[in-house]
């Protein structure tokens, strides 16, 4: 078995790369050796900022013999092509959400990884943070009785108001469902298990939107996807969830996930965050009781670390490609249901990942 830190290349040096690089360069089980981007100067700037020795093109990153794991932070349309290129070269891959633009491409990617003998992990890894891991440990210990239902929602006027280049967030593979939905759907999948079927409605308030900030402010772009989605989800374990994802709401409200059981209701931490206390309320309580979260709260990159440790010591990553494919399948079924007005089946499944122990330490050297 190979020992020592896993060599990592970060591909895609845009906004989210700072959150990743600040952690990946701090975890002793990882060694970030290359930054790559279509904009070579941007890759060089990020490499210099975080002390990464190599910078250049995607092809150079994948060809680097010190790179064992490619962290793909590109736009959704590039997720599957770049991941497949890396897999073909024998590299393990971590992919920002979503796994691919559709389940067929995602399944082909995972099949290629199996054939090559490499592992695939996929965001969001917020489910590995202290908040949601504490929620899961409590539910499995029976703190709310038998889990029955969930209510999850995000409401926002949309990222076109603040993002410097938001058009891709309103194209195929994005919108509120594909951009923000994975955080909520992955949390629900982790707590409830696989979904079986969905029913949904979708709406689009505007066919074009105007960029509200940054150097492109005042420009406009086409909206290709629904900007308000409401869904009912039926889970194989008998649970049911209601999901609302909207970029059409003047009222900003997010991080809302409630899990109701036979004995009590949990208000979980924001599924887009790694920490946050769990709140619990029983039928005869006058207010919520707070349960402090325990576990890792470092942020983006916990899933990359968990994947790297799986590479070294064996096993499967907890934020796995199979879980991400299932979440993608759920989103695709929601989209199809909104288009057809019919219940749609979810055809994929996954094995529930192991719970992380509260003492799991990202800053400990283990490999």
Tab-separated table of C-alpha atoms in Angstrom:
chain	number	residue	atom	x	y	z
A	1	UNK	CA	0.000	0.000	0.000
A	2	UNK	CA	1.303	3.426	-0.963
A	3	UNK	CA	1.950	5.697	1.984
A	4	UNK	CA	2.196	9.451	2.359
A	5	UNK	CA	0.036	12.396	1.331
A	6	UNK	CA	-2.090	12.025	-1.796
A	7	UNK	CA	-0.971	14.291	-4.647
A	8	UNK	CA	-3.789	16.619	-5.729
A	9	UNK	CA	-4.416	18.868	-8.732
A	10	UNK	CA	-7.108	21.545	-8.519
A	11	UNK	CA	-8.701	22.095	-11.932
A	12	UNK	CA	-10.786	25.270	-12.182
A	13	UNK	CA	-9.471	28.266	-10.241
A	14	UNK	CA	-12.645	30.367	-10.045
A	15	UNK	CA	-14.560	31.667	-7.023
A	16	UNK	CA	-14.967	28.349	-5.199
A	17	UNK	CA	-11.290	27.392	-5.489
A	18	UNK	CA	-10.302	29.664	-2.583
A	19	UNK	CA	-12.532	27.752	-0.176
A	20	UNK	CA	-11.058	24.462	-1.368
A	21	UNK	CA	-7.406	25.491	-1.564
A	22	UNK	CA	-7.330	27.067	1.877
A	23	UNK	CA	-8.277	23.681	3.362
A	24	UNK	CA	-6.638	21.254	0.950
A	25	UNK	CA	-3.263	22.886	1.530
A	26	UNK	CA	-3.757	22.584	5.309
A	27	UNK	CA	-4.731	18.895	5.507
A	28	UNK	CA	-1.570	16.825	6.135
A	29	UNK	CA	-2.945	13.792	4.262
A	30	UNK	CA	-3.024	15.861	1.035
A	31	UNK	CA	-0.329	17.515	-1.062
A	32	UNK	CA	-1.639	20.033	-3.596
A	33	UNK	CA	0.913	19.970	-6.417
A	34	UNK	CA	-0.850	21.670	-9.356
A	35	UNK	CA	-3.436	24.348	-10.183
A	36	UNK	CA	-5.023	24.375	-13.658
A	37	UNK	CA	-7.458	26.644	-15.465
A	38	UNK	CA	-8.380	27.744	-18.984
A	39	UNK	CA	-7.002	31.098	-17.849
A	40	UNK	CA	-3.375	30.172	-17.181
A	41	UNK	CA	-2.664	33.434	-15.385
A	42	UNK	CA	-5.509	32.745	-12.982
A	43	UNK	CA	-4.097	29.278	-12.292
A	44	UNK	CA	-0.652	30.775	-11.659
A	45	UNK	CA	-2.128	33.390	-9.308
A	46	UNK	CA	-3.922	30.760	-7.222
A	47	UNK	CA	-0.834	28.570	-7.148
A	48	UNK	CA	1.243	31.493	-5.905
A	49	UNK	CA	-1.390	32.453	-3.322
A	50	UNK	CA	-1.514	28.982	-1.774
A	51	UNK	CA	2.065	27.818	-2.245
A	52	UNK	CA	1.287	25.231	-4.927
A	53	UNK	CA	4.389	24.362	-6.969
A	54	UNK	CA	2.778	23.730	-10.381
A	55	UNK	CA	0.352	25.674	-12.568
A	56	UNK	CA	-0.821	25.401	-16.145
A	57	UNK	CA	-3.365	23.676	-18.361
A	58	UNK	CA	-5.810	20.889	-17.532
A	59	UNK	CA	-3.854	18.508	-19.746
A	60	UNK	CA	-0.660	19.328	-17.863
A	61	UNK	CA	-2.373	18.732	-14.523
A	62	UNK	CA	-3.702	15.342	-15.563
A	63	UNK	CA	-0.346	14.300	-17.050
A	64	UNK	CA	1.647	15.274	-13.957
A	65	UNK	CA	2.998	12.028	-12.429
A	66	UNK	CA	2.706	13.444	-8.903
A	67	UNK	CA	-1.055	13.965	-9.326
A	68	UNK	CA	-3.112	11.040	-8.054
A	69	UNK	CA	-6.399	12.888	-7.443
A	70	UNK	CA	-7.945	15.545	-9.685
A	71	UNK	CA	-10.286	18.001	-7.945
A	72	UNK	CA	-12.610	19.246	-10.697
A	73	UNK	CA	-14.088	22.664	-9.838
A	74	UNK	CA	-15.095	23.667	-13.354
A	75	UNK	CA	-18.572	24.690	-14.572
A	76	UNK	CA	-21.200	21.905	-14.722
A	77	UNK	CA	-20.895	21.313	-18.471
A	78	UNK	CA	-17.204	20.442	-18.041
A	79	UNK	CA	-17.604	18.116	-15.051
A	80	UNK	CA	-18.049	14.828	-16.918
A	81	UNK	CA	-15.609	15.500	-19.812
A	82	UNK	CA	-12.725	16.544	-17.571
A	83	UNK	CA	-13.439	13.793	-15.043
A	84	UNK	CA	-13.493	11.198	-17.823
A	85	UNK	CA	-10.182	12.497	-19.167
A	86	UNK	CA	-8.661	12.187	-15.697
A	87	UNK	CA	-10.104	8.696	-15.168
A	88	UNK	CA	-8.722	7.558	-18.523
A	89	UNK	CA	-5.299	8.675	-17.290
A	90	UNK	CA	-5.720	6.542	-14.154
A	91	UNK	CA	-6.469	9.392	-11.754
A	92	UNK	CA	-9.013	9.422	-8.967
A	93	UNK	CA	-11.516	12.283	-9.217
A	94	UNK	CA	-13.417	14.646	-6.961
A	95	UNK	CA	-16.127	16.633	-8.772
A	96	UNK	CA	-18.025	19.746	-7.758
A	97	UNK	CA	-21.769	19.231	-7.936
A	98	UNK	CA	-23.554	18.161	-9.994
A	99	UNK	CA	-21.764	14.962	-11.005
A	100	UNK	CA	-22.763	15.507	-14.655
A	101	UNK	CA	-25.500	17.194	-16.661
A	102	UNK	CA	-27.617	14.019	-16.779
A	103	UNK	CA	-27.712	10.552	-15.282
A	104	UNK	CA	-26.571	8.820	-18.464
A	105	UNK	CA	-23.345	10.842	-18.504
A	106	UNK	CA	-22.947	10.316	-14.759
A	107	UNK	CA	-23.433	6.558	-15.042
A	108	UNK	CA	-20.939	6.372	-17.911
A	109	UNK	CA	-18.423	8.270	-15.792
A	110	UNK	CA	-18.811	5.886	-12.858
A	111	UNK	CA	-18.605	2.865	-15.158
A	112	UNK	CA	-15.351	4.227	-16.581
A	113	UNK	CA	-13.988	4.722	-13.058
A	114	UNK	CA	-14.882	1.148	-12.077
A	115	UNK	CA	-13.186	-0.185	-15.201
A	116	UNK	CA	-10.067	1.893	-14.477
A	117	UNK	CA	-10.000	0.925	-10.802
A	118	UNK	CA	-10.181	4.502	-9.526
A	119	UNK	CA	-12.524	6.221	-7.074
A	120	UNK	CA	-14.954	9.083	-7.665
A	121	UNK	CA	-16.241	11.472	-5.031
A	122	UNK	CA	-18.586	14.378	-5.522
A	123	UNK	CA	-19.801	17.477	-3.725
A	124	UNK	CA	-21.525	18.479	-1.649
A	125	UNK	CA	-19.366	17.355	1.242
A	126	UNK	CA	-21.295	19.505	3.695
A	127	UNK	CA	-22.954	16.253	4.792
A	128	UNK	CA	-19.596	15.308	6.353
A	129	UNK	CA	-19.572	18.404	8.564
A	130	UNK	CA	-20.322	18.454	12.265
A	131	UNK	CA	-23.882	19.735	11.838
A	132	UNK	CA	-25.350	17.057	9.601
A	133	UNK	CA	-23.218	14.244	11.013
A	134	UNK	CA	-24.502	15.119	14.498
A	135	UNK	CA	-28.054	15.098	13.109
A	136	UNK	CA	-27.502	11.674	11.606
A	137	UNK	CA	-25.970	10.209	14.764
A	138	UNK	CA	-28.911	11.506	16.819
A	139	UNK	CA	-31.524	10.153	14.399
A	140	UNK	CA	-29.842	6.740	14.345
A	141	UNK	CA	-29.840	6.789	18.161
A	142	UNK	CA	-33.644	7.286	18.124
A	143	UNK	CA	-33.733	10.910	19.303
A	144	UNK	CA	-36.874	11.728	17.269
A	145	UNK	CA	-38.350	8.235	17.135
A	146	UNK	CA	-39.013	6.865	13.658
A	147	UNK	CA	-38.270	9.493	10.958
A	148	UNK	CA	-41.399	10.181	8.916
A	149	UNK	CA	-41.238	13.377	6.876
A	150	UNK	CA	-39.043	16.316	5.911
A	151	UNK	CA	-39.584	19.903	4.796
A	152	UNK	CA	-36.698	21.573	2.969
A	153	UNK	CA	-36.656	24.954	1.279
A	154	UNK	CA	-34.505	27.695	-0.159
A	155	UNK	CA	-35.986	31.002	-1.325
A	156	UNK	CA	-33.936	33.795	-2.868
A	157	UNK	CA	-34.290	36.503	-5.545
A	158	UNK	CA	-31.388	34.895	-7.402
A	159	UNK	CA	-27.600	35.087	-7.818
A	160	UNK	CA	-27.943	37.437	-10.816
A	161	UNK	CA	-28.121	40.249	-8.240
A	162	UNK	CA	-24.619	39.683	-6.866
A	163	UNK	CA	-22.618	37.180	-8.940
A	164	UNK	CA	-20.143	38.873	-11.334
A	165	UNK	CA	-20.922	36.411	-14.163
A	166	UNK	CA	-24.179	34.595	-13.305
A	167	UNK	CA	-25.419	33.391	-16.702
A	168	UNK	CA	-24.176	29.798	-16.190
A	169	UNK	CA	-26.278	29.578	-13.014
A	170	UNK	CA	-29.426	29.849	-15.163
A	171	UNK	CA	-28.391	27.349	-17.816
A	172	UNK	CA	-28.858	23.592	-18.123
A	173	UNK	CA	-27.196	21.913	-15.165
A	174	UNK	CA	-27.852	24.841	-12.841
A	175	UNK	CA	-30.869	26.887	-11.724
A	176	UNK	CA	-31.999	26.623	-8.099
A	177	UNK	CA	-32.611	22.866	-8.377
A	178	UNK	CA	-29.225	21.855	-9.773
A	179	UNK	CA	-27.173	24.615	-8.127
A	180	UNK	CA	-28.600	24.567	-4.590
A	181	UNK	CA	-30.734	21.429	-4.628
A	182	UNK	CA	-27.780	19.029	-4.203
A	183	UNK	CA	-27.091	20.381	-0.693
A	184	UNK	CA	-30.656	19.691	0.441
A	185	UNK	CA	-31.199	16.465	-1.515
A	186	UNK	CA	-27.855	15.004	-0.402
A	187	UNK	CA	-28.697	15.802	3.214
A	188	UNK	CA	-32.084	14.109	2.838
A	189	UNK	CA	-30.546	11.109	1.065
A	190	UNK	CA	-27.968	10.741	3.830
A	191	UNK	CA	-30.707	10.825	6.493
A	192	UNK	CA	-33.485	8.901	4.691
A	193	UNK	CA	-31.689	6.704	2.141
A	194	UNK	CA	-32.614	6.311	-1.541
A	195	UNK	CA	-35.660	7.964	-3.104
A	196	UNK	CA	-38.131	5.958	-5.183
A	197	UNK	CA	-40.325	8.515	-6.970
A	198	UNK	CA	-41.084	12.229	-7.227
A	199	UNK	CA	-43.771	14.657	-8.332
A	200	UNK	CA	-42.960	18.284	-9.120
A	201	UNK	CA	-43.955	21.657	-10.562
A	202	UNK	CA	-41.588	24.152	-12.154
A	203	UNK	CA	-41.984	27.851	-12.980
A	204	UNK	CA	-39.812	30.548	-14.589
A	205	UNK	CA	-40.544	34.155	-13.670
A	206	UNK	CA	-38.417	35.793	-16.399
A	207	UNK	CA	-37.034	34.592	-19.736
A	208	UNK	CA	-34.106	36.998	-19.394
A	209	UNK	CA	-32.287	38.367	-16.351
A	210	UNK	CA	-30.073	41.407	-15.843
A	211	UNK	CA	-26.655	41.197	-14.182
A	212	UNK	CA	-26.775	43.326	-11.043
A	213	UNK	CA	-23.123	43.632	-9.994
A	214	UNK	CA	-19.538	43.542	-11.195
A	215	UNK	CA	-17.947	44.527	-14.520
A	216	UNK	CA	-20.813	42.998	-16.537
A	217	UNK	CA	-23.564	44.857	-14.605
A	218	UNK	CA	-26.433	45.934	-16.823
A	219	UNK	CA	-25.939	43.120	-19.314
A	220	UNK	CA	-28.615	40.492	-19.718
A	221	UNK	CA	-28.768	36.776	-20.484
A	222	UNK	CA	-31.302	34.069	-21.335
A	223	UNK	CA	-32.820	31.898	-18.601
A	224	UNK	CA	-32.963	28.269	-19.740
A	225	UNK	CA	-34.322	26.466	-16.658
A	226	UNK	CA	-37.147	26.751	-14.114
A	227	UNK	CA	-36.315	29.277	-11.425
A	228	UNK	CA	-38.898	27.941	-8.952
A	229	UNK	CA	-39.278	24.211	-8.303
A	230	UNK	CA	-41.558	22.470	-5.808
A	231	UNK	CA	-41.316	18.702	-5.361
A	232	UNK	CA	-42.714	15.792	-3.365
A	233	UNK	CA	-40.261	12.944	-2.809
A	234	UNK	CA	-41.129	9.395	-1.808
A	235	UNK	CA	-38.308	7.404	-0.170
A	236	UNK	CA	-37.783	3.657	-0.265
A	237	UNK	CA	-37.756	3.545	3.549
A	238	UNK	CA	-41.285	4.977	3.679
A	239	UNK	CA	-40.394	8.606	4.434
A	240	UNK	CA	-41.704	11.574	2.439
A	241	UNK	CA	-40.200	15.020	1.826
A	242	UNK	CA	-41.401	18.350	0.487
A	243	UNK	CA	-38.753	20.413	-1.310
A	244	UNK	CA	-38.920	24.034	-2.541
A	245	UNK	CA	-35.995	25.582	-4.458
A	246	UNK	CA	-36.564	29.113	-5.762
A	247	UNK	CA	-34.645	32.001	-7.314
A	248	UNK	CA	-37.940	33.926	-7.664
A	249	UNK	CA	-38.563	35.028	-4.085
A	250	UNK	CA	-38.032	38.573	-2.744
A	251	UNK	CA	-38.039	36.881	0.668
A	252	UNK	CA	-34.634	35.358	1.370
A	253	UNK	CA	-34.916	32.176	3.375
A	254	UNK	CA	-32.513	29.257	3.241
A	255	UNK	CA	-30.839	26.555	5.242
A	256	UNK	CA	-34.292	25.252	6.187
A	257	UNK	CA	-34.522	21.495	6.735
A	258	UNK	CA	-36.882	19.975	9.292
A	259	UNK	CA	-37.003	16.246	9.953
A	260	UNK	CA	-40.130	15.049	11.754
A	261	UNK	CA	-40.309	11.733	13.563
A	262	UNK	CA	-42.851	9.961	15.721
A	263	UNK	CA	-41.486	11.570	18.913
A	264	UNK	CA	-39.984	14.930	17.928
A	265	UNK	CA	-38.860	17.240	15.111
A	266	UNK	CA	-35.288	18.209	14.280
A	267	UNK	CA	-34.356	21.522	12.681
A	268	UNK	CA	-31.029	20.643	11.096
A	269	UNK	CA	-28.172	23.066	10.438
A	270	UNK	CA	-27.973	24.703	7.003
A	271	UNK	CA	-27.098	21.900	4.524
A	272	UNK	CA	-24.892	24.398	2.664
A	273	UNK	CA	-22.726	24.730	5.794
A	274	UNK	CA	-20.469	22.383	7.721
A	275	UNK	CA	-21.370	23.385	11.272
A	276	UNK	CA	-24.358	24.650	13.242
A	277	UNK	CA	-26.259	23.262	16.181
A	278	UNK	CA	-29.205	20.889	15.911
A	279	UNK	CA	-32.520	22.027	17.357
A	280	UNK	CA	-35.138	19.582	18.629
A	281	UNK	CA	-38.754	20.077	19.670
A	282	UNK	CA	-41.239	17.604	21.098
A	283	UNK	CA	-45.023	17.907	20.908
A	284	UNK	CA	-45.333	19.155	24.498
A	285	UNK	CA	-42.362	21.571	24.420
A	286	UNK	CA	-42.874	25.332	24.370
A	287	UNK	CA	-39.664	26.009	22.451
A	288	UNK	CA	-36.728	24.393	20.687
A	289	UNK	CA	-33.937	22.747	22.659
A	290	UNK	CA	-30.420	23.127	21.261
A	291	UNK	CA	-28.001	20.219	20.844
A	292	UNK	CA	-24.420	21.355	20.105
A	293	UNK	CA	-22.853	19.816	17.015
A	294	UNK	CA	-19.674	17.748	17.326
A	295	UNK	CA	-17.279	16.803	14.560
A	296	UNK	CA	-15.336	18.388	11.703
A	297	UNK	CA	-16.215	21.923	10.645
A	298	UNK	CA	-13.263	22.960	8.477
A	299	UNK	CA	-15.388	23.447	5.341
A	300	UNK	CA	-14.981	22.650	1.648
A	301	UNK	CA	-12.547	19.847	1.027
A	302	UNK	CA	-13.603	17.396	3.737
A	303	UNK	CA	-14.916	15.123	1.003
A	304	UNK	CA	-11.620	15.331	-0.894
A	305	UNK	CA	-9.805	14.350	2.299
A	306	UNK	CA	-12.177	11.435	2.965
A	307	UNK	CA	-11.671	10.293	-0.640
A	308	UNK	CA	-7.889	10.550	-0.303
A	309	UNK	CA	-7.938	8.460	2.872
A	310	UNK	CA	-10.052	5.854	1.045
A	311	UNK	CA	-7.434	5.804	-1.726
A	312	UNK	CA	-4.729	5.037	0.825
A	313	UNK	CA	-6.454	2.686	3.258
A	314	UNK	CA	-9.271	1.196	1.157
A	315	UNK	CA	-13.036	1.488	1.224
A	316	UNK	CA	-15.387	3.916	-0.499
A	317	UNK	CA	-15.627	7.673	-0.052
A	318	UNK	CA	-18.633	8.808	1.960
A	319	UNK	CA	-19.525	11.616	-0.466
A	320	UNK	CA	-19.394	9.064	-3.256
A	321	UNK	CA	-20.070	9.170	-6.954
A	322	UNK	CA	-22.927	6.701	-6.401
A	323	UNK	CA	-24.615	9.043	-3.933
A	324	UNK	CA	-24.103	11.977	-6.312
A	325	UNK	CA	-25.519	9.966	-9.219
A	326	UNK	CA	-28.614	9.198	-7.159
A	327	UNK	CA	-29.079	12.882	-6.286
A	328	UNK	CA	-28.637	13.739	-9.977
A	329	UNK	CA	-31.247	11.111	-10.843
A	330	UNK	CA	-33.655	12.645	-8.317
A	331	UNK	CA	-33.152	16.101	-9.854
A	332	UNK	CA	-33.632	14.719	-13.343
A	333	UNK	CA	-36.842	12.985	-12.231
A	334	UNK	CA	-38.047	16.243	-10.648
A	335	UNK	CA	-37.368	18.068	-13.917
A	336	UNK	CA	-39.203	15.406	-15.926
A	337	UNK	CA	-42.144	15.457	-13.530
A	338	UNK	CA	-42.407	19.244	-13.788
A	339	UNK	CA	-42.403	18.903	-17.587
A	340	UNK	CA	-44.966	16.087	-17.781
A	341	UNK	CA	-47.193	16.611	-14.741
A	342	UNK	CA	-46.695	12.973	-13.723
A	343	UNK	CA	-45.030	11.089	-10.899
A	344	UNK	CA	-41.613	9.954	-12.107
A	345	UNK	CA	-39.539	7.015	-10.845
A	346	UNK	CA	-36.015	7.332	-9.482
A	347	UNK	CA	-34.072	4.426	-10.945
A	348	UNK	CA	-30.724	4.578	-9.131
A	349	UNK	CA	-29.782	3.675	-5.583
A	350	UNK	CA	-26.744	3.781	-3.293
A	351	UNK	CA	-25.367	2.208	-0.145
A	352	UNK	CA	-25.630	4.455	2.907
A	353	UNK	CA	-22.192	5.843	3.810
A	354	UNK	CA	-20.709	5.145	7.214
A	355	UNK	CA	-21.338	7.761	9.887
A	356	UNK	CA	-18.296	9.814	10.843
A	357	UNK	CA	-17.200	9.585	14.445
A	358	UNK	CA	-17.357	12.849	16.362
A	359	UNK	CA	-13.593	12.662	16.886
A	360	UNK	CA	-12.768	12.319	13.142
A	361	UNK	CA	-9.893	14.789	12.676
A	362	UNK	CA	-9.042	16.310	9.266
A	363	UNK	CA	-5.854	17.807	10.687
A	364	UNK	CA	-4.422	14.496	11.898
A	365	UNK	CA	-1.852	12.706	9.748
A	366	UNK	CA	-3.248	9.229	9.051
A	367	UNK	CA	-1.703	8.014	5.772
